[in-house]
Short mmCIF file of C-alpha atoms (C1' of nucleotides) in Angstrom, two decimals:
data_model
loop_
_atom_site.label_atom_id
_atom_site.label_comp_id
_atom_site.label_asym_id
_atom_site.label_seq_id
_atom_site.Cartn_x
_atom_site.Cartn_y
_atom_site.Cartn_z
CA MET A 158 28.55 -3.63 -9.29
CA THR A 159 30.74 -6.35 -10.71
CA GLU A 160 30.00 -10.02 -10.29
CA SER A 161 32.70 -10.24 -7.66
CA ASP A 162 31.32 -7.20 -5.80
CA ILE A 163 27.96 -8.92 -5.71
CA VAL A 164 29.37 -12.12 -4.31
CA GLN A 165 31.35 -10.15 -1.72
CA THR A 166 28.25 -8.22 -0.72
CA ILE A 167 26.18 -11.36 -0.36
CA ILE A 168 28.81 -13.00 1.83
CA ARG A 169 29.28 -9.90 3.94
CA ARG A 170 25.61 -9.16 4.49
CA PHE A 171 24.68 -12.71 5.32
CA SER A 172 27.62 -13.18 7.64
CA SER A 173 25.92 -11.56 10.64
CA GLY A 174 24.65 -15.02 11.43
CA ASP A 175 21.20 -13.71 12.24
CA ILE A 176 19.61 -15.45 9.34
CA ARG A 177 20.24 -18.80 7.83
CA LEU A 178 21.70 -18.85 4.38
CA THR A 179 19.54 -20.76 1.92
CA PRO A 180 19.65 -21.00 -1.88
CA GLN A 181 16.30 -19.17 -2.17
CA ARG A 182 17.42 -16.30 0.01
CA ILE A 183 20.67 -15.92 -1.84
CA SER A 184 18.96 -15.95 -5.20
CA VAL A 185 16.38 -13.32 -4.20
CA TYR A 186 19.06 -11.09 -2.73
CA ARG A 187 21.38 -11.61 -5.67
CA TYR A 188 18.59 -10.79 -8.08
CA LEU A 189 17.95 -7.49 -6.30
CA LEU A 190 21.61 -6.57 -6.33
CA GLU A 191 21.95 -7.42 -9.99
CA ASN A 192 18.69 -5.80 -11.05
CA ARG A 193 18.47 -2.39 -9.52
CA THR A 194 15.08 -1.85 -11.11
CA HIS A 195 12.90 -1.97 -8.00
CA PRO A 196 11.02 -5.04 -9.23
CA THR A 197 7.70 -6.29 -7.89
CA VAL A 198 7.41 -9.54 -5.95
CA ASP A 199 5.84 -11.07 -9.02
CA ARG A 200 8.69 -10.02 -11.28
CA VAL A 201 11.27 -11.54 -8.94
CA PHE A 202 9.21 -14.70 -8.67
CA ASN A 203 8.87 -15.11 -12.43
CA ALA A 204 12.53 -14.44 -13.03
CA LEU A 205 13.77 -16.92 -10.44
CA LYS A 206 11.23 -19.58 -11.28
CA ILE A 207 13.05 -20.17 -14.55
CA GLU A 208 16.15 -21.53 -12.83
CA ASN A 209 14.19 -23.11 -9.99
CA PRO A 210 10.77 -24.28 -11.23
CA SER A 211 9.68 -25.56 -7.84
CA LEU A 212 10.05 -22.10 -6.32
CA SER A 213 6.90 -20.86 -4.64
CA LYS A 214 5.62 -17.33 -4.39
CA THR A 215 5.07 -17.90 -0.69
CA THR A 216 8.81 -18.36 -0.41
CA ILE A 217 9.41 -15.03 -2.08
CA TYR A 218 7.10 -13.39 0.45
CA ASN A 219 8.78 -15.18 3.33
CA THR A 220 12.21 -14.36 2.02
CA VAL A 221 11.47 -10.69 1.42
CA ASP A 222 10.11 -10.52 4.93
CA THR A 223 13.19 -12.16 6.40
CA LEU A 224 15.61 -10.07 4.39
CA THR A 225 13.74 -6.88 5.22
CA LYS A 226 13.84 -7.63 8.94
CA ALA A 227 17.53 -8.43 8.66
CA GLY A 228 18.05 -5.06 7.00
CA LEU A 229 19.27 -6.39 3.65
CA VAL A 230 16.25 -5.34 1.65
CA ARG A 231 13.91 -2.36 1.61
CA VAL A 232 10.29 -2.37 0.60
CA VAL A 233 9.19 0.64 -1.41
CA ARG A 234 5.60 1.53 -2.13
CA THR A 235 4.69 3.50 -5.21
CA ASN A 236 1.62 5.70 -5.26
CA GLU A 237 -0.15 3.05 -7.25
CA ASP A 238 -0.16 0.92 -4.13
CA GLU A 239 2.38 -1.40 -5.56
CA VAL A 240 5.15 -3.06 -3.62
CA ARG A 241 8.60 -2.68 -5.11
CA LEU A 242 11.78 -4.20 -3.78
CA ASP A 243 15.15 -2.61 -3.29
CA GLY A 244 18.33 -4.47 -2.42
CA TYR A 245 20.15 -1.26 -1.54
CA THR A 246 19.46 -0.01 1.94
CA ASP A 247 21.60 3.11 2.10
CA ASN A 248 19.56 6.24 2.65
CA HIS A 249 18.08 7.51 -0.59
CA GLY A 250 14.79 8.72 -1.99
CA HIS A 251 12.55 7.13 -4.59
CA PHE A 252 11.01 8.88 -7.54
CA TYR A 253 8.08 7.14 -9.17
CA CYS A 254 7.31 8.05 -12.78
CA THR A 255 3.56 7.82 -13.32
CA ASN A 256 4.09 7.33 -17.03
CA CYS A 257 6.71 4.60 -17.41
CA GLU A 258 6.18 3.30 -13.85
CA GLU A 259 9.90 3.18 -13.31
CA VAL A 260 11.29 3.89 -9.83
CA TYR A 261 14.41 6.06 -9.73
CA ASP A 262 16.76 6.52 -6.81
CA PHE A 263 17.80 9.99 -5.81
CA SER A 264 20.17 11.47 -3.28
CA LEU A 265 18.72 13.06 -0.15
CA GLU A 266 21.29 15.81 0.07
CA GLY A 267 19.62 19.02 1.23
CA CYS A 268 16.69 17.16 2.70
CA ALA A 269 17.43 16.92 6.40
CA VAL A 270 15.24 15.26 8.98
CA PRO A 271 13.04 18.13 10.20
CA ASP A 272 13.51 19.48 13.72
CA SER A 273 9.81 19.03 14.33
CA LEU A 274 10.52 15.32 14.83
CA HIS A 275 12.76 15.84 17.86
CA GLY A 276 10.26 14.35 20.31
CA PHE A 277 9.89 11.15 18.33
CA GLN A 278 12.04 8.05 18.29
CA MET A 279 12.57 7.66 14.58
CA GLU A 280 13.29 4.34 12.98
CA GLU A 281 12.69 5.03 9.32
CA PHE A 282 12.74 8.15 7.22
CA ASP A 283 11.24 7.82 3.78
CA VAL A 284 11.19 10.35 0.99
CA ARG A 285 9.19 9.71 -2.11
CA ALA A 286 8.41 11.85 -5.09
CA THR A 287 6.04 11.31 -7.97
CA GLY A 288 5.74 12.81 -11.43
CA LEU A 289 7.39 12.36 -14.80
CA CYS A 290 10.96 11.27 -15.30
CA GLY A 291 13.27 13.05 -17.74
CA SER A 292 12.47 11.01 -20.80
CA CYS A 293 8.70 10.80 -20.20
CA LYS A 294 8.61 14.55 -19.62
CA GLN A 295 9.90 15.16 -23.14
CA LYS A 296 7.56 12.70 -24.80
CA ASN A 297 4.47 14.34 -23.31
CA MET B 102 -10.88 24.76 13.55
CA THR B 103 -14.22 26.13 14.71
CA GLU B 104 -17.50 24.93 13.32
CA SER B 105 -17.78 28.11 11.31
CA ASP B 106 -14.25 27.69 9.93
CA ILE B 107 -15.20 24.21 8.80
CA VAL B 108 -18.29 25.39 7.02
CA GLN B 109 -16.32 28.20 5.40
CA THR B 110 -13.65 25.76 4.26
CA ILE B 111 -16.18 23.38 2.79
CA ILE B 112 -17.86 26.17 0.86
CA ARG B 113 -14.60 27.59 -0.36
CA ARG B 114 -13.06 24.30 -1.43
CA PHE B 115 -16.14 23.04 -3.22
CA SER B 116 -16.75 26.34 -4.97
CA SER B 117 -14.29 25.67 -7.78
CA GLY B 118 -17.21 24.08 -9.56
CA ASP B 119 -15.10 21.17 -10.72
CA ILE B 120 -17.02 18.67 -8.68
CA ARG B 121 -20.66 18.43 -7.84
CA LEU B 122 -21.62 19.02 -4.26
CA THR B 123 -23.48 16.06 -2.78
CA PRO B 124 -24.42 15.24 0.80
CA GLN B 125 -22.06 12.24 0.83
CA ARG B 126 -19.11 14.28 -0.39
CA ILE B 127 -19.75 17.03 2.10
CA SER B 128 -20.06 14.60 4.97
CA VAL B 129 -16.83 12.77 4.11
CA TYR B 130 -14.93 16.02 3.73
CA ARG B 131 -16.46 17.48 6.87
CA TYR B 132 -15.55 14.37 8.80
CA LEU B 133 -11.92 14.67 7.73
CA LEU B 134 -11.78 18.33 8.69
CA GLU B 135 -13.36 17.66 12.08
CA ASN B 136 -11.34 14.53 12.81
CA ARG B 137 -7.72 15.21 12.07
CA THR B 138 -6.82 11.68 13.04
CA HIS B 139 -5.94 10.29 9.60
CA PRO B 140 -8.73 7.72 9.72
CA THR B 141 -9.02 4.66 7.52
CA VAL B 142 -11.73 4.33 4.89
CA ASP B 143 -13.44 1.88 7.15
CA ARG B 144 -13.44 4.25 10.09
CA VAL B 145 -14.98 7.03 8.02
CA PHE B 146 -17.54 4.62 6.67
CA ASN B 147 -18.58 3.36 10.09
CA ALA B 148 -18.79 6.84 11.53
CA LEU B 149 -20.93 8.25 8.74
CA LYS B 150 -23.13 5.19 8.45
CA ILE B 151 -24.68 6.08 11.78
CA GLU B 152 -26.28 9.24 10.45
CA ASN B 153 -26.88 7.77 7.02
CA PRO B 154 -27.53 4.02 7.28
CA SER B 155 -27.93 3.54 3.54
CA LEU B 156 -24.41 4.81 2.93
CA SER B 157 -22.26 2.39 0.97
CA LYS B 158 -18.57 1.76 1.27
CA THR B 159 -18.33 2.02 -2.50
CA THR B 160 -19.46 5.60 -2.12
CA ILE B 161 -16.67 6.30 0.33
CA TYR B 162 -14.18 4.91 -2.15
CA ASN B 163 -15.70 6.93 -4.98
CA THR B 164 -15.82 10.05 -2.87
CA VAL B 165 -12.27 9.77 -1.63
CA ASP B 166 -11.19 9.29 -5.21
CA THR B 167 -13.10 12.34 -6.37
CA LEU B 168 -11.94 14.52 -3.51
CA THR B 169 -8.35 13.40 -3.96
CA LYS B 170 -8.40 14.25 -7.65
CA ALA B 171 -9.97 17.60 -6.84
CA GLY B 172 -7.14 18.24 -4.40
CA LEU B 173 -9.27 18.42 -1.26
CA VAL B 174 -8.03 15.22 0.30
CA ARG B 175 -4.72 13.43 0.55
CA VAL B 176 -4.19 9.70 0.80
CA VAL B 177 -1.44 8.64 3.20
CA ARG B 178 -0.02 5.17 3.37
CA THR B 179 1.48 3.86 6.58
CA ASN B 180 4.17 1.22 6.52
CA GLU B 181 1.60 -1.33 7.49
CA ASP B 182 0.12 -1.01 4.04
CA GLU B 183 -2.85 0.81 5.37
CA VAL B 184 -4.61 3.67 3.66
CA ARG B 185 -5.21 6.71 5.84
CA LEU B 186 -7.06 9.85 4.84
CA ASP B 187 -6.11 13.45 5.41
CA GLY B 188 -8.37 16.42 4.76
CA TYR B 189 -5.47 18.86 5.02
CA THR B 190 -3.49 19.19 1.83
CA ASP B 191 -0.87 21.76 2.80
CA ASN B 192 2.65 20.41 2.58
CA HIS B 193 3.57 18.43 5.67
CA GLY B 194 5.11 15.12 6.64
CA HIS B 195 3.53 12.12 8.34
CA PHE B 196 4.96 10.23 11.25
CA TYR B 197 3.56 6.77 11.85
CA CYS B 198 3.89 5.33 15.34
CA THR B 199 4.31 1.58 15.09
CA ASN B 200 3.03 1.14 18.63
CA CYS B 201 -0.19 3.17 18.87
CA GLU B 202 -0.66 3.28 15.08
CA GLU B 203 -1.40 6.98 15.26
CA VAL B 204 -0.34 9.21 12.37
CA TYR B 205 1.16 12.57 13.37
CA ASP B 206 1.69 15.57 11.13
CA PHE B 207 5.03 17.32 11.17
CA SER B 208 6.46 20.41 9.53
CA LEU B 209 8.86 19.96 6.63
CA GLU B 210 11.06 22.90 7.53
CA GLY B 211 14.68 22.04 6.83
CA CYS B 212 13.75 19.29 4.44
CA ALA B 213 14.08 20.81 0.99
CA VAL B 214 13.42 19.02 -2.28
CA PRO B 215 16.85 17.62 -3.20
CA ASP B 216 18.71 19.08 -6.17
CA SER B 217 19.13 15.58 -7.54
CA LEU B 218 15.53 15.81 -8.74
CA HIS B 219 16.15 18.72 -11.07
CA GLY B 220 15.70 16.67 -14.25
CA PHE B 221 12.29 15.35 -13.15
CA GLN B 222 8.90 16.96 -13.43
CA MET B 223 7.70 16.57 -9.87
CA GLU B 224 4.05 16.42 -8.98
CA GLU B 225 4.15 15.12 -5.43
CA PHE B 226 6.72 15.15 -2.69
CA ASP B 227 6.03 12.90 0.25
CA VAL B 228 7.94 12.59 3.47
CA ARG B 229 7.13 9.85 5.91
CA ALA B 230 8.78 8.74 9.08
CA THR B 231 8.20 5.70 11.25
CA GLY B 232 9.03 4.85 14.82
CA LEU B 233 7.65 5.60 18.28
CA CYS B 234 5.80 8.75 19.20
CA GLY B 235 6.60 10.67 22.36
CA SER B 236 4.21 8.89 24.69
CA CYS B 237 4.85 5.39 23.34
CA LYS B 238 8.59 6.00 23.60
CA GLN B 239 8.27 6.52 27.36
CA LYS B 240 6.04 3.51 27.94
CA ASN B 241 8.52 1.14 26.28
"C1'" DA C 54 16.21 -34.31 17.65
"C1'" DT C 55 14.78 -30.02 17.08
"C1'" DA C 56 14.12 -25.90 15.05
"C1'" DT C 57 13.76 -23.61 10.86
"C1'" DG C 58 12.69 -23.20 5.84
"C1'" DT C 59 9.92 -24.42 1.73
"C1'" DG C 60 5.92 -25.02 -1.10
"C1'" DC C 61 1.19 -26.07 -2.09
"C1'" DA C 62 -3.70 -24.95 -1.64
"C1'" DA C 63 -7.10 -22.50 0.63
"C1'" DA C 64 -8.54 -18.43 2.98
"C1'" DC C 65 -8.70 -13.67 3.64
"C1'" DT C 66 -9.22 -8.57 2.96
"C1'" DG C 67 -9.33 -4.25 0.99
"C1'" DT C 68 -10.54 -2.52 -3.21
"C1'" DT C 69 -12.63 -2.44 -7.82
"C1'" DT C 70 -16.15 -3.42 -11.23
"C1'" DG C 71 -20.71 -4.08 -13.32
"C1'" DC C 72 -24.96 -2.73 -13.21
"C1'" DA C 73 -29.58 -0.89 -11.86
"C1'" DG C 74 -31.93 2.83 -9.92
"C1'" DC C 75 -31.82 7.76 -8.54
"C1'" DC C 76 -31.15 12.75 -8.64
"C1'" DG C 77 -30.12 17.18 -10.29
"C1'" DC C 78 -29.42 20.26 -14.01
"C1'" DG D 164 -33.81 13.40 -20.82
"C1'" DC D 165 -29.02 13.05 -20.01
"C1'" DG D 166 -24.95 12.72 -17.44
"C1'" DG D 167 -23.22 11.99 -13.29
"C1'" DC D 168 -23.87 9.89 -8.38
"C1'" DT D 169 -25.13 6.15 -5.28
"C1'" DG D 170 -25.35 1.60 -3.53
"C1'" DC D 171 -25.65 -3.32 -3.80
"C1'" DA D 172 -23.50 -7.73 -4.99
"C1'" DA D 173 -20.01 -10.08 -7.23
"C1'" DA D 174 -15.35 -10.24 -8.78
"C1'" DC D 175 -10.55 -9.48 -8.20
"C1'" DA D 176 -5.57 -9.54 -6.74
"C1'" DG D 177 -2.09 -9.46 -3.75
"C1'" DT D 178 -0.99 -11.33 0.40
"C1'" DT D 179 -1.36 -14.39 4.41
"C1'" DT D 180 -2.29 -18.73 6.76
"C1'" DG D 181 -2.41 -23.73 7.73
"C1'" DC D 182 -0.22 -27.59 7.17
"C1'" DA D 183 2.88 -31.36 5.49
"C1'" DC D 184 7.33 -32.29 3.99
"C1'" DA D 185 12.26 -31.25 3.60
"C1'" DT D 186 16.52 -29.53 5.33
"C1'" DA D 187 20.16 -27.90 8.28
"C1'" DT D 188 22.53 -27.88 12.74
#
DNA sequence: ATATGTGCAAACTGTTTGCAGCCGC
DNA sequence: GCGGCTGCAAACAGTTTGCACATAT
């Protein structure tokens, strides 16, 4: 994503009017678009605190909550019971490497929603995998 | 599962010899086999404390950890950041109803591991869905 | 003017840790 | 007797809550 793509995305996604546009919200969302590394709340906080020293962690929590409810952000949980953030909400799976603790996106092609869910009203469908990523596999 | 099935399962699964058989471990595992309700740690603790008042929650945590590592028990996380326990480790998905907070098992037929994971060494593959279950769907 | 957002400090909760005593091999 | 298991109390960490102040419409 280029800088201009990011700005376009921010404008587009905030334009629903459902949520008020504040500097903190923009900076959290922008950070997630620019850093597709599935960072923790703490990581985002520490990164943004540099530019805005008065930023509070509470605000990050509030903001993540707001953005999640507005559908701009997804919360991903690794097996280590860690919250990771994702600014990309298209449908994809998450692979957690137990060695490097990196979270990788993967395509869900071939993994359809099972028929056994037909009686349920589904709102979210989450696929997660755990193991070793390509480079950690070789090192071990 | 009949009472005799449960006893058979306990004997079979503990017979690997990897883990020592203790009354606490048996009772936690038995509880999970008898109550396929994906209970929380707290629920298990409170239920078993009745028969064994000196039981400690630390022991439940230790036991769940041991049984999980031995492959007898699975830990499931709902979206509400809640740990739920499952004594059945065959491959199946979990549906979390946001209304009644019940966790339902579902078959994974039709949901294959995506090809995009071919470069990874996969150890776990988890499918979760969230929404309203059949009866809550009608009530709302 | 009113509702909403921000930021600090304190509270909370589920889990982990340290440690002493116990039990089984 | 030794290594692993149990259980208590204390510590811990991530998150939430209460509240005062600031900001936008």
